[in-house]
Amino acid sequence: MTQRPLGAQISHMLKARGVDTIFGIPGVHNVEMYRGIEEAGITHVLARHEQGAGFMADGYARATGKPGVAYVITGPGLCNTMTPLGQAYSDSVPVLAISSCLDETSAKRGQLHQMLDQEAAAATVCEWSYEARSPSATYQLIDRAFTEFTTARPRPKHIQVPIALAGAMADGAPPALPKPAKPQVSHTQLYDAVAMILKAAKPIFVFGGGAAAGADVVADLLRMTGAASITTYAGRGIVPPETPLYFGSTLARSDSADVFAQADLVIVIGSELSEVDLWRDTLGQDCPMIRVDLDPSVLAQGRAEDLLLHGDAEAFMRAMAIAIPARIDDRDPCWDAAYVAQYRARWRAETDAERPGIVPICDALKAMLPSDALIYSDMTQFAYVAKEVWDMDAPSLWHHPYGFGTLGYALPAAIGGKIGATDQPVVAIAGDYGFQYTLQELGVAVELNLSLPIILWDNGKLKEIEDSMVRSQIAPNAVVARNPDFCKLAEAYGAASSRPHSLDALAQDMKKALAHQGPTLIHLTPDILAD
């Protein structure tokens, strides 16, 4: 077995575990980790800021389903990556951050990049954070991370390697072990669930992002059970948009609680029903619930009459699709399709009234984009509207910083997504304020010649915050900042730009941007509807 410095061996191990791309920024503390990247045959993407590197790894993971990997330095490098790691944690994204760390911190103070407890700091936003103090520990932690990514709820991990250890000679990593299977719902529990569903007079399914891999059987499940359905924002595309009893991605509408109050059984698959899913304390049901999730902590929220199933959502859905036809033919609808359509129309109108002028632009963009386009959005009013009115044709196509809710996500995440998705169309949607958190990553998109339309929604202010202040009877304060000329700024980086003044012009500009070899910033303002 060839000996190399451990930093080089780490890259070779990652390559052997299927990693083809690493996002990061080299520094004097982690330089040894860069020794083996090219030799191992891994592509390194140089971010302009460690926050960008973390978001790129997140976007890559969401686009490919493979772990995103970031290399960062001790101290500030890791701190800058903690915001993306927090986002990956809240949205269940497999990201592995590998950083350097100082060899000694207890008896030696005032060192470059020194923190009081770097390992503990990263643990606040990762599922776990450990220091590897030997080559074997390094390899075991990497394999543990990759095993957990595929067998449990995927959440970010952090491994730090002391500077001296990274440069020390080490044997190579052992061969990869076979990955264990995800936990499975038992046959007894499966048939208990099927019996409850077929007995119910008004069942309703709630699909979260964790159910995405089983989306191809959802239409059959809904037809065979006669059930209604609703999705979280992350679950959009799991239910085909044309499904008659589909309430849409409207779980957060306050009066969706009235819908659940009419159900006699709720089946929640792959969702923790968090605050950012509901924006209220309870779902609103007064009936039993079947809950399927990989995360045992989610199941701890159940009640005595619920059926709580710890297991893989995809396997459960596929097993149900087989078990139900053996018991029953297609079932008559349990809900009134006109009733569902009425709710959807009212919620769409409410969404348009709350943030006027965005719904028509969403409709126009949806009509002009390829149905398989990957979309990465930021915390912006445009995305808040789109999440409710823009039905997706397939799951895992729209990616948003749902839980942690960080600004600056869209551009770097879309860059990582485009690198992972290669020929698949990718679009970024950002607001004028959040875009400026990570706009420097335009340099990466230009450098890599990525075909990437960037829709910049510019209403000249922090409009969502202004609206919140007004609702709270607070005089709007600190919600307007001087913006640059965004088109000139994009051109200074070497990107193309446009400023369409009508929806027809937007369609033409988007067509050009999708075909352009390089990023294109498309600057939109509310005035686009004026003509």
Coordinates of C-alpha atoms in Angstrom, one line a residue:
M1 CA 0.0 0.0 0.0
T2 CA 1.5 3.3 -1.1
Q3 CA 2.3 5.8 1.6
R4 CA 1.4 9.4 1.1
P5 CA 0.8 12.4 3.4
L6 CA -2.6 11.9 5.1
G7 CA -4.0 15.0 3.3
A8 CA -3.4 13.3 0.0
Q9 CA -4.7 10.0 1.2
I10 CA -8.0 11.7 2.2
S11 CA -8.5 12.9 -1.4
H12 CA -7.8 9.4 -2.7
M13 CA -10.2 7.9 -0.2
L14 CA -12.9 10.4 -1.2
K15 CA -12.4 9.5 -4.9
A16 CA -12.7 5.8 -4.1
R17 CA -16.0 6.6 -2.3
G18 CA -17.4 8.3 -5.4
V19 CA -16.5 11.9 -4.9
D20 CA -15.7 13.7 -8.1
T21 CA -15.9 17.4 -7.0
I22 CA -14.7 19.3 -4.0
F23 CA -15.6 22.9 -3.3
G24 CA -13.3 25.1 -1.2
I25 CA -10.5 27.6 -0.7
P26 CA -6.9 26.5 0.0
G27 CA -4.9 28.2 2.8
V28 CA -1.6 27.7 4.6
H29 CA -3.3 25.5 7.2
N30 CA -5.0 23.1 4.8
V31 CA -2.5 23.1 2.0
E32 CA -1.7 19.4 2.6
M33 CA -5.2 18.5 1.8
Y34 CA -4.6 19.9 -1.7
R35 CA -1.6 17.8 -2.4
G36 CA -3.6 14.8 -3.6
I37 CA -6.7 16.3 -5.3
E38 CA -5.4 16.3 -8.9
E39 CA -3.6 13.0 -8.4
A40 CA -6.8 11.4 -7.2
G41 CA -8.7 12.7 -10.2
I42 CA -11.0 15.1 -8.3
T43 CA -12.1 18.4 -9.7
H44 CA -11.7 21.3 -7.3
V45 CA -13.9 24.4 -7.5
L46 CA -12.4 27.5 -6.1
A47 CA -15.1 29.5 -4.4
R48 CA -14.7 33.2 -3.7
H49 CA -15.7 32.8 0.0
E50 CA -16.1 29.8 2.2
Q51 CA -19.8 30.5 2.5
G52 CA -20.0 30.1 -1.2
A53 CA -18.1 26.8 -1.0
G54 CA -20.6 25.5 1.5
F55 CA -23.6 26.5 -0.5
M56 CA -22.1 25.0 -3.7
A57 CA -21.6 21.7 -1.9
D58 CA -25.2 21.9 -0.8
G59 CA -26.5 22.7 -4.3
Y60 CA -24.3 19.9 -5.8
A61 CA -25.7 17.4 -3.2
R62 CA -29.3 18.4 -4.0
A63 CA -28.8 18.1 -7.7
T64 CA -27.0 14.8 -7.7
G65 CA -28.1 13.0 -4.6
K66 CA -24.4 12.4 -3.7
P67 CA -22.7 14.1 -0.8
G68 CA -21.3 17.5 -1.3
V69 CA -17.7 18.0 0.0
A70 CA -16.0 21.2 1.1
Y71 CA -12.4 21.8 2.1
V72 CA -11.9 24.8 4.4
I73 CA -9.2 26.2 6.7
T74 CA -9.0 26.5 10.4
G75 CA -10.9 29.2 12.3
P76 CA -12.5 31.8 10.0
G77 CA -12.7 29.3 7.0
L78 CA -14.8 26.9 9.1
C79 CA -16.8 29.8 10.6
N80 CA -17.6 31.1 7.2
T81 CA -18.9 27.7 6.2
M82 CA -21.1 27.3 9.3
T83 CA -24.1 29.1 7.8
P84 CA -24.3 26.7 4.8
L85 CA -23.8 23.8 7.2
G86 CA -26.7 25.1 9.3
Q87 CA -28.8 25.3 6.1
A88 CA -27.9 21.8 5.1
Y89 CA -28.8 20.5 8.6
S90 CA -32.3 22.0 8.6
D91 CA -33.0 20.8 5.0
S92 CA -31.5 17.3 5.4
V93 CA -28.7 17.7 2.8
P94 CA -25.6 15.5 2.9
V95 CA -22.6 17.8 3.1
L96 CA -19.2 16.9 4.5
A97 CA -16.9 19.7 5.6
I98 CA -13.3 18.7 6.2
S99 CA -11.2 21.4 7.8
S100 CA -7.7 21.8 9.2
C101 CA -7.2 22.5 12.9
L102 CA -4.4 23.6 15.2
D103 CA -2.2 20.9 16.7
E104 CA -2.3 22.4 20.2
T105 CA -4.8 24.9 21.6
S106 CA -4.8 24.3 25.4
A107 CA -1.3 25.4 26.2
K108 CA -0.5 27.7 23.4
R109 CA -2.5 30.9 22.7
G110 CA -2.5 33.6 20.1
Q111 CA -2.0 31.3 17.1
L112 CA -3.1 32.1 13.6
H113 CA -6.8 31.2 13.1
Q114 CA -7.1 30.0 16.7
M115 CA -10.6 29.4 18.2
L116 CA -11.5 28.5 21.8
D117 CA -13.2 25.3 20.6
Q118 CA -13.5 24.8 16.8
E119 CA -14.8 21.3 17.0
A120 CA -17.7 22.4 19.4
A121 CA -18.5 25.4 17.2
A122 CA -19.1 23.2 14.2
A123 CA -21.2 20.8 16.3
T124 CA -23.8 23.5 16.7
V125 CA -24.8 23.3 13.0
C126 CA -23.8 19.8 12.1
E127 CA -25.1 16.4 13.1
W128 CA -21.7 15.8 14.5
S129 CA -18.2 17.3 14.5
Y130 CA -15.1 15.4 15.5
E131 CA -11.3 15.8 15.4
A132 CA -9.4 13.0 13.7
R133 CA -6.2 12.3 15.7
S134 CA -4.8 9.5 13.6
P135 CA -5.1 8.2 10.0
S136 CA -7.3 5.3 11.0
A137 CA -9.7 7.7 12.9
T138 CA -9.8 9.9 9.8
Y139 CA -10.8 7.1 7.6
Q140 CA -13.3 5.7 10.0
L141 CA -15.0 9.1 10.4
I142 CA -15.2 9.6 6.6
D143 CA -16.8 6.1 6.2
R144 CA -19.1 6.8 9.1
A145 CA -20.3 10.0 7.4
F146 CA -20.9 8.4 4.0
T147 CA -22.7 5.4 5.7
E148 CA -25.0 7.7 7.6
F149 CA -25.7 9.8 4.5
T150 CA -27.1 6.8 2.8
T151 CA -28.8 4.9 5.7
A152 CA -30.2 7.7 7.9
R153 CA -31.6 11.2 7.6
P154 CA -28.8 13.0 5.7
R155 CA -27.4 15.8 7.6
P156 CA -24.0 17.6 7.5
K157 CA -20.9 16.4 9.3
H158 CA -17.6 18.1 10.1
I159 CA -14.2 16.4 10.4
Q160 CA -11.1 18.4 11.4
V161 CA -7.6 17.2 10.9
P162 CA -4.6 18.6 12.8
I163 CA -2.1 20.4 10.5
A164 CA 0.9 18.2 11.4
L165 CA -1.2 15.0 11.0
A166 CA -2.4 16.1 7.5
G167 CA 1.3 16.4 6.4
A168 CA 2.5 13.2 8.1
M169 CA 3.0 10.0 6.0
A170 CA 0.2 7.5 6.2
D171 CA -1.0 4.3 4.7
G172 CA -4.0 4.5 2.4
A173 CA -7.6 4.0 3.4
P174 CA -9.0 0.5 3.6
P175 CA -11.5 -0.6 0.9
A176 CA -15.0 0.6 1.2
L177 CA -17.4 -1.6 3.1
P178 CA -20.8 -2.5 1.7
K179 CA -23.4 0.0 2.9
P180 CA -26.1 -1.3 5.1
A181 CA -29.7 -0.9 4.0
K182 CA -32.0 1.8 5.4
P183 CA -34.4 0.8 8.1
Q184 CA -37.5 -0.8 6.7
V185 CA -41.1 -0.8 8.0
S186 CA -42.1 -4.3 8.9
H187 CA -44.6 -6.3 6.9
T188 CA -47.0 -6.3 9.9
Q189 CA -46.8 -2.5 10.2
L190 CA -47.3 -2.2 6.5
Y191 CA -50.5 -4.2 6.5
D192 CA -51.7 -2.3 9.6
A193 CA -51.2 0.9 7.7
V194 CA -53.0 -0.4 4.6
A195 CA -55.9 -1.5 6.7
M196 CA -56.2 1.9 8.4
I197 CA -56.1 3.7 5.0
L198 CA -58.7 1.4 3.4
K199 CA -61.0 1.7 6.4
A200 CA -60.9 5.5 6.4
A201 CA -63.7 7.5 4.8
K202 CA -61.7 10.7 4.2
P203 CA -57.9 10.0 4.3
I204 CA -55.4 12.6 3.3
F205 CA -51.7 12.2 2.5
V206 CA -49.0 14.7 3.4
F207 CA -45.9 14.3 1.4
G208 CA -42.6 15.9 2.5
G209 CA -39.2 16.1 0.8
G210 CA -38.3 12.7 2.3
A211 CA -40.9 11.1 0.1
A212 CA -39.4 12.3 -3.2
A213 CA -37.7 9.1 -4.2
G214 CA -41.0 7.2 -4.3
A215 CA -42.8 9.9 -6.3
D216 CA -43.4 7.6 -9.3
V217 CA -45.9 5.5 -7.4
V218 CA -47.9 8.4 -5.8
A219 CA -50.4 8.8 -8.6
D220 CA -51.3 5.1 -8.3
L221 CA -51.5 5.3 -4.5
L222 CA -53.8 8.2 -4.6
R223 CA -56.1 6.6 -7.2
M224 CA -56.2 3.3 -5.4
T225 CA -57.0 4.8 -2.0
G226 CA -59.3 7.7 -3.1
A227 CA -57.3 10.0 -0.8
A228 CA -56.7 13.7 -1.0
S229 CA -53.1 15.0 -0.8
I230 CA -51.1 18.1 0.1
T231 CA -47.3 18.7 0.1
T232 CA -44.8 20.7 2.0
Y233 CA -42.8 23.2 0.0
A234 CA -39.9 20.6 -0.2
G235 CA -42.4 18.0 -1.4
R236 CA -43.5 19.9 -4.5
G237 CA -43.6 17.7 -7.5
I238 CA -44.2 14.5 -5.6
V239 CA -47.9 14.7 -6.5
P240 CA -48.6 15.2 -10.2
P241 CA -50.0 18.8 -10.6
E242 CA -53.1 17.5 -12.5
T243 CA -54.2 15.2 -9.7
P244 CA -57.9 16.1 -8.9
L245 CA -57.7 15.8 -5.1
Y246 CA -54.4 17.6 -4.7
F247 CA -54.5 20.7 -2.5
G248 CA -51.1 21.9 -3.7
S249 CA -48.0 23.0 -1.6
T250 CA -50.4 25.0 0.6
L251 CA -49.7 23.3 4.0
A252 CA -48.7 26.7 5.4
R253 CA -52.0 28.3 4.6
S254 CA -53.6 28.9 8.0
D255 CA -57.0 27.5 7.0
S256 CA -55.5 24.3 5.7
A257 CA -56.1 23.3 9.3
D258 CA -59.9 23.3 8.4
V259 CA -59.1 20.7 5.7
F260 CA -57.3 18.5 8.2
A261 CA -60.2 18.9 10.6
Q262 CA -62.4 17.1 8.1
A263 CA -60.1 14.1 7.7
D264 CA -60.5 10.9 9.6
L265 CA -57.0 9.7 8.9
V266 CA -53.8 11.7 8.0
I267 CA -50.8 9.9 6.5
V268 CA -47.6 11.9 6.8
I269 CA -44.6 10.6 4.8
G270 CA -41.1 12.1 4.9
S271 CA -41.9 15.3 6.8
E272 CA -41.1 16.5 10.3
L273 CA -44.0 19.0 10.0
S274 CA -41.7 21.7 11.3
E275 CA -42.6 25.3 12.0
V276 CA -41.5 26.4 8.6
D277 CA -43.8 23.7 7.1
L278 CA -46.9 24.8 9.0
W279 CA -46.4 28.3 10.4
R280 CA -48.8 27.2 13.2
D281 CA -48.5 24.9 16.2
T282 CA -50.6 21.9 15.0
L283 CA -51.7 20.4 11.7
G284 CA -55.3 20.7 12.7
Q285 CA -56.5 17.1 12.6
D286 CA -58.7 15.4 15.2
C287 CA -58.0 11.9 14.0
P288 CA -55.3 9.2 14.0
M289 CA -52.2 9.7 12.0
I290 CA -49.8 7.3 10.2
R291 CA -46.3 8.7 10.2
V292 CA -43.4 7.3 8.3
D293 CA -39.9 8.7 8.8
L294 CA -36.2 7.8 8.9
D295 CA -35.7 10.1 11.9
P296 CA -36.8 8.6 15.2
S297 CA -37.0 12.0 16.8
V298 CA -39.8 13.0 14.4
L299 CA -41.8 9.9 15.5
A300 CA -41.5 11.0 19.1
Q301 CA -44.0 13.8 18.3
G302 CA -46.8 11.2 17.8
R303 CA -49.9 10.5 19.9
A304 CA -51.2 7.3 21.5
E305 CA -53.7 6.5 18.6
D306 CA -51.1 7.1 15.9
L307 CA -49.2 4.5 13.9
L308 CA -45.6 5.5 14.0
L309 CA -43.4 3.8 11.5
H310 CA -39.6 4.1 11.5
G311 CA -38.3 3.3 8.1
D312 CA -37.5 4.4 4.5
A313 CA -40.3 6.4 3.0
E314 CA -39.6 5.2 -0.6
A315 CA -39.6 1.5 0.3
F316 CA -42.8 2.0 2.3
M317 CA -44.6 3.7 -0.6
R318 CA -43.5 1.1 -3.1
A319 CA -44.6 -1.7 -0.7
M320 CA -48.0 0.0 -0.3
A321 CA -48.4 0.3 -4.1
I322 CA -48.0 -3.5 -4.3
A323 CA -50.1 -4.4 -1.2
I324 CA -53.1 -2.2 -1.9
P325 CA -54.0 -3.6 -5.4
A326 CA -54.0 -7.1 -3.9
R327 CA -56.9 -6.0 -1.6
I328 CA -59.0 -3.5 -3.6
D329 CA -59.7 -2.2 -7.0
D330 CA -59.5 1.6 -7.7
R331 CA -61.5 3.3 -5.0
D332 CA -64.0 6.0 -5.5
P333 CA -62.7 9.5 -4.5
C334 CA -63.1 10.1 -0.8
W335 CA -63.1 13.9 -1.2
D336 CA -65.0 16.3 -3.5
A337 CA -62.8 17.5 -6.4
A338 CA -64.8 20.7 -6.7
Y339 CA -64.2 21.4 -3.0
V340 CA -60.4 20.9 -3.5
A341 CA -60.3 23.1 -6.6
Q342 CA -62.2 25.8 -4.7
Y343 CA -59.7 25.9 -1.9
R344 CA -56.8 25.9 -4.4
A345 CA -58.3 28.9 -6.3
R346 CA -58.9 30.8 -3.1
W347 CA -55.4 30.2 -1.8
R348 CA -53.9 31.3 -5.1
A349 CA -55.9 34.5 -5.0
E350 CA -54.8 35.1 -1.4
T351 CA -51.2 34.6 -2.4
D352 CA -51.5 37.1 -5.2
A353 CA -53.2 39.7 -2.9
E354 CA -50.5 39.4 -0.2
R355 CA -47.6 40.1 -2.5
P356 CA -49.2 41.7 -5.6
G357 CA -47.7 41.4 -9.1
I358 CA -45.6 38.3 -8.7
V359 CA -48.0 35.5 -9.6
P360 CA -48.3 36.5 -13.3
I361 CA -44.5 36.6 -13.6
C362 CA -44.3 33.1 -12.0
D363 CA -46.8 31.8 -14.5
A364 CA -44.9 33.3 -17.4
L365 CA -41.6 31.9 -16.2
K366 CA -43.0 28.4 -15.6
A367 CA -44.4 28.4 -19.2
M368 CA -41.0 29.4 -20.7
L369 CA -38.7 27.1 -18.7
P370 CA -38.0 23.5 -19.6
S371 CA -40.0 21.1 -17.4
D372 CA -36.8 19.5 -16.0
A373 CA -35.1 22.8 -15.0
L374 CA -33.5 22.9 -11.6
I375 CA -34.3 26.0 -9.7
Y376 CA -32.4 27.4 -6.7
S377 CA -34.1 30.3 -4.9
D378 CA -33.2 32.7 -2.2
M379 CA -35.1 34.2 0.7
T380 CA -37.1 36.7 -1.4
Q381 CA -40.7 37.5 -1.9
F382 CA -40.6 36.2 -5.4
A383 CA -39.8 32.7 -4.0
Y384 CA -42.3 33.0 -1.3
V385 CA -45.1 33.4 -3.9
A386 CA -43.6 30.8 -6.2
K387 CA -43.5 28.1 -3.6
E388 CA -47.3 28.2 -3.4
V389 CA -48.4 28.8 -7.0
W390 CA -45.7 27.2 -9.1
D391 CA -46.5 23.5 -9.4
M392 CA -43.5 21.3 -10.2
D393 CA -43.7 18.5 -12.7
A394 CA -41.3 16.3 -10.7
P395 CA -39.8 16.3 -7.2
S396 CA -36.4 17.7 -6.2
L397 CA -36.4 20.3 -8.9
W398 CA -36.9 23.4 -6.7
H399 CA -34.4 24.0 -4.0
H400 CA -34.8 26.7 -1.4
P401 CA -33.2 27.5 2.0
Y402 CA -36.3 26.4 3.8
G403 CA -35.4 25.8 7.5
F404 CA -32.4 27.9 8.4
G405 CA -33.6 30.6 6.0
T406 CA -30.3 32.2 5.1
L407 CA -29.8 34.9 2.5
G408 CA -27.3 34.5 -0.2
Y409 CA -28.1 30.8 -0.9
A410 CA -29.4 30.9 -4.5
L411 CA -26.4 31.8 -6.6
P412 CA -23.7 29.6 -5.1
A413 CA -26.1 26.7 -4.6
A414 CA -27.1 27.0 -8.3
I415 CA -23.5 26.9 -9.3
G416 CA -23.0 23.7 -7.4
G417 CA -26.2 22.4 -8.8
K418 CA -25.1 23.2 -12.4
I419 CA -21.8 21.5 -11.9
G420 CA -23.5 18.4 -10.7
A421 CA -26.4 18.5 -13.2
T422 CA -24.1 19.2 -16.2
D423 CA -26.5 19.4 -19.2
Q424 CA -29.7 19.8 -17.2
P425 CA -31.0 23.4 -17.2
V426 CA -30.4 25.3 -13.9
V427 CA -31.8 28.7 -12.9
A428 CA -31.1 30.9 -9.8
I429 CA -33.7 33.2 -8.4
A430 CA -32.5 35.9 -5.9
G431 CA -33.7 39.2 -4.4
D432 CA -31.8 42.4 -4.8
Y433 CA -30.6 42.3 -1.1
G434 CA -29.8 38.7 -0.6
F435 CA -28.0 38.5 -4.0
Q436 CA -25.4 40.8 -2.6
Y437 CA -24.4 38.4 0.2
T438 CA -22.7 36.1 -2.3
L439 CA -22.6 38.0 -5.6
Q440 CA -18.8 37.5 -5.8
E441 CA -19.5 33.8 -6.7
L442 CA -20.4 35.2 -10.2
G443 CA -16.7 34.9 -10.8
V444 CA -16.9 31.1 -10.4
A445 CA -19.8 30.8 -12.8
V446 CA -17.9 32.9 -15.4
E447 CA -14.6 31.1 -14.8
L448 CA -16.3 27.7 -15.3
N449 CA -18.4 29.0 -18.3
L450 CA -21.6 27.7 -16.7
S451 CA -24.8 28.3 -18.6
L452 CA -26.8 29.8 -15.7
P453 CA -29.7 32.3 -15.9
I454 CA -29.9 34.3 -12.7
I455 CA -33.2 36.0 -12.2
L456 CA -32.7 39.0 -9.9
W457 CA -36.0 40.3 -8.4
D458 CA -35.3 43.9 -7.5
N459 CA -38.0 45.8 -5.6
G460 CA -35.4 48.2 -4.2
K461 CA -35.8 47.2 -0.6
L462 CA -36.2 44.5 2.0
K463 CA -39.9 44.4 1.1
E464 CA -40.8 41.4 3.2
I465 CA -39.4 43.1 6.3
E466 CA -41.0 46.4 5.5
D467 CA -44.4 44.6 5.2
S468 CA -43.8 42.9 8.5
M469 CA -43.0 46.3 10.2
V470 CA -46.2 47.8 8.8
R471 CA -48.2 44.9 10.0
S472 CA -46.6 45.4 13.5
Q473 CA -47.4 49.1 13.4
I474 CA -43.7 49.9 13.3
A475 CA -42.6 52.8 11.0
P476 CA -40.4 51.1 8.3
N477 CA -36.8 51.5 9.3
A478 CA -33.5 50.2 7.8
V479 CA -35.3 48.4 4.9
V480 CA -33.9 50.4 2.0
A481 CA -30.2 50.2 0.8
R482 CA -28.6 51.8 -2.2
N483 CA -28.3 49.2 -5.0
P484 CA -25.6 49.1 -7.7
D485 CA -26.3 48.9 -11.4
F486 CA -26.7 45.1 -11.3
C487 CA -26.3 44.6 -15.0
K488 CA -23.1 46.6 -15.1
L489 CA -21.9 44.6 -12.1
A490 CA -22.6 41.3 -13.8
E491 CA -20.8 42.5 -16.9
A492 CA -17.8 43.6 -14.8
Y493 CA -17.4 39.9 -13.8
G494 CA -17.7 38.8 -17.4
A495 CA -21.3 37.6 -17.3
A496 CA -24.0 38.6 -19.7
S497 CA -27.0 40.7 -18.6
S498 CA -30.4 41.9 -19.6
R499 CA -33.2 44.1 -18.3
P500 CA -36.5 43.0 -19.9
H501 CA -39.4 45.4 -19.7
S502 CA -42.2 43.0 -20.6
L503 CA -43.0 39.3 -20.2
D504 CA -42.5 38.8 -23.9
A505 CA -39.0 40.3 -23.6
L506 CA -38.4 38.1 -20.6
A507 CA -39.2 35.0 -22.6
Q508 CA -36.7 36.0 -25.3
D509 CA -34.0 36.8 -22.7
M510 CA -34.5 33.6 -20.9
K511 CA -34.3 31.6 -24.1
K512 CA -31.0 33.3 -24.9
A513 CA -29.7 32.8 -21.3
L514 CA -30.4 29.1 -21.4
A515 CA -28.4 28.8 -24.6
H516 CA -25.6 31.1 -23.6
Q517 CA -22.3 29.6 -22.6
G518 CA -21.8 31.4 -19.3
P519 CA -24.0 33.0 -16.7
T520 CA -26.7 35.7 -17.5
L521 CA -28.1 38.1 -15.0
I522 CA -31.7 38.9 -15.8
H523 CA -32.7 42.0 -13.9
L524 CA -36.5 42.1 -13.1
T525 CA -38.4 44.9 -11.3
P526 CA -42.1 45.1 -10.6
D527 CA -42.3 47.5 -13.5
I528 CA -42.2 44.6 -15.9
L529 CA -46.0 44.3 -15.7
A530 CA -46.5 48.0 -16.4
D531 CA -46.5 47.7 -20.2

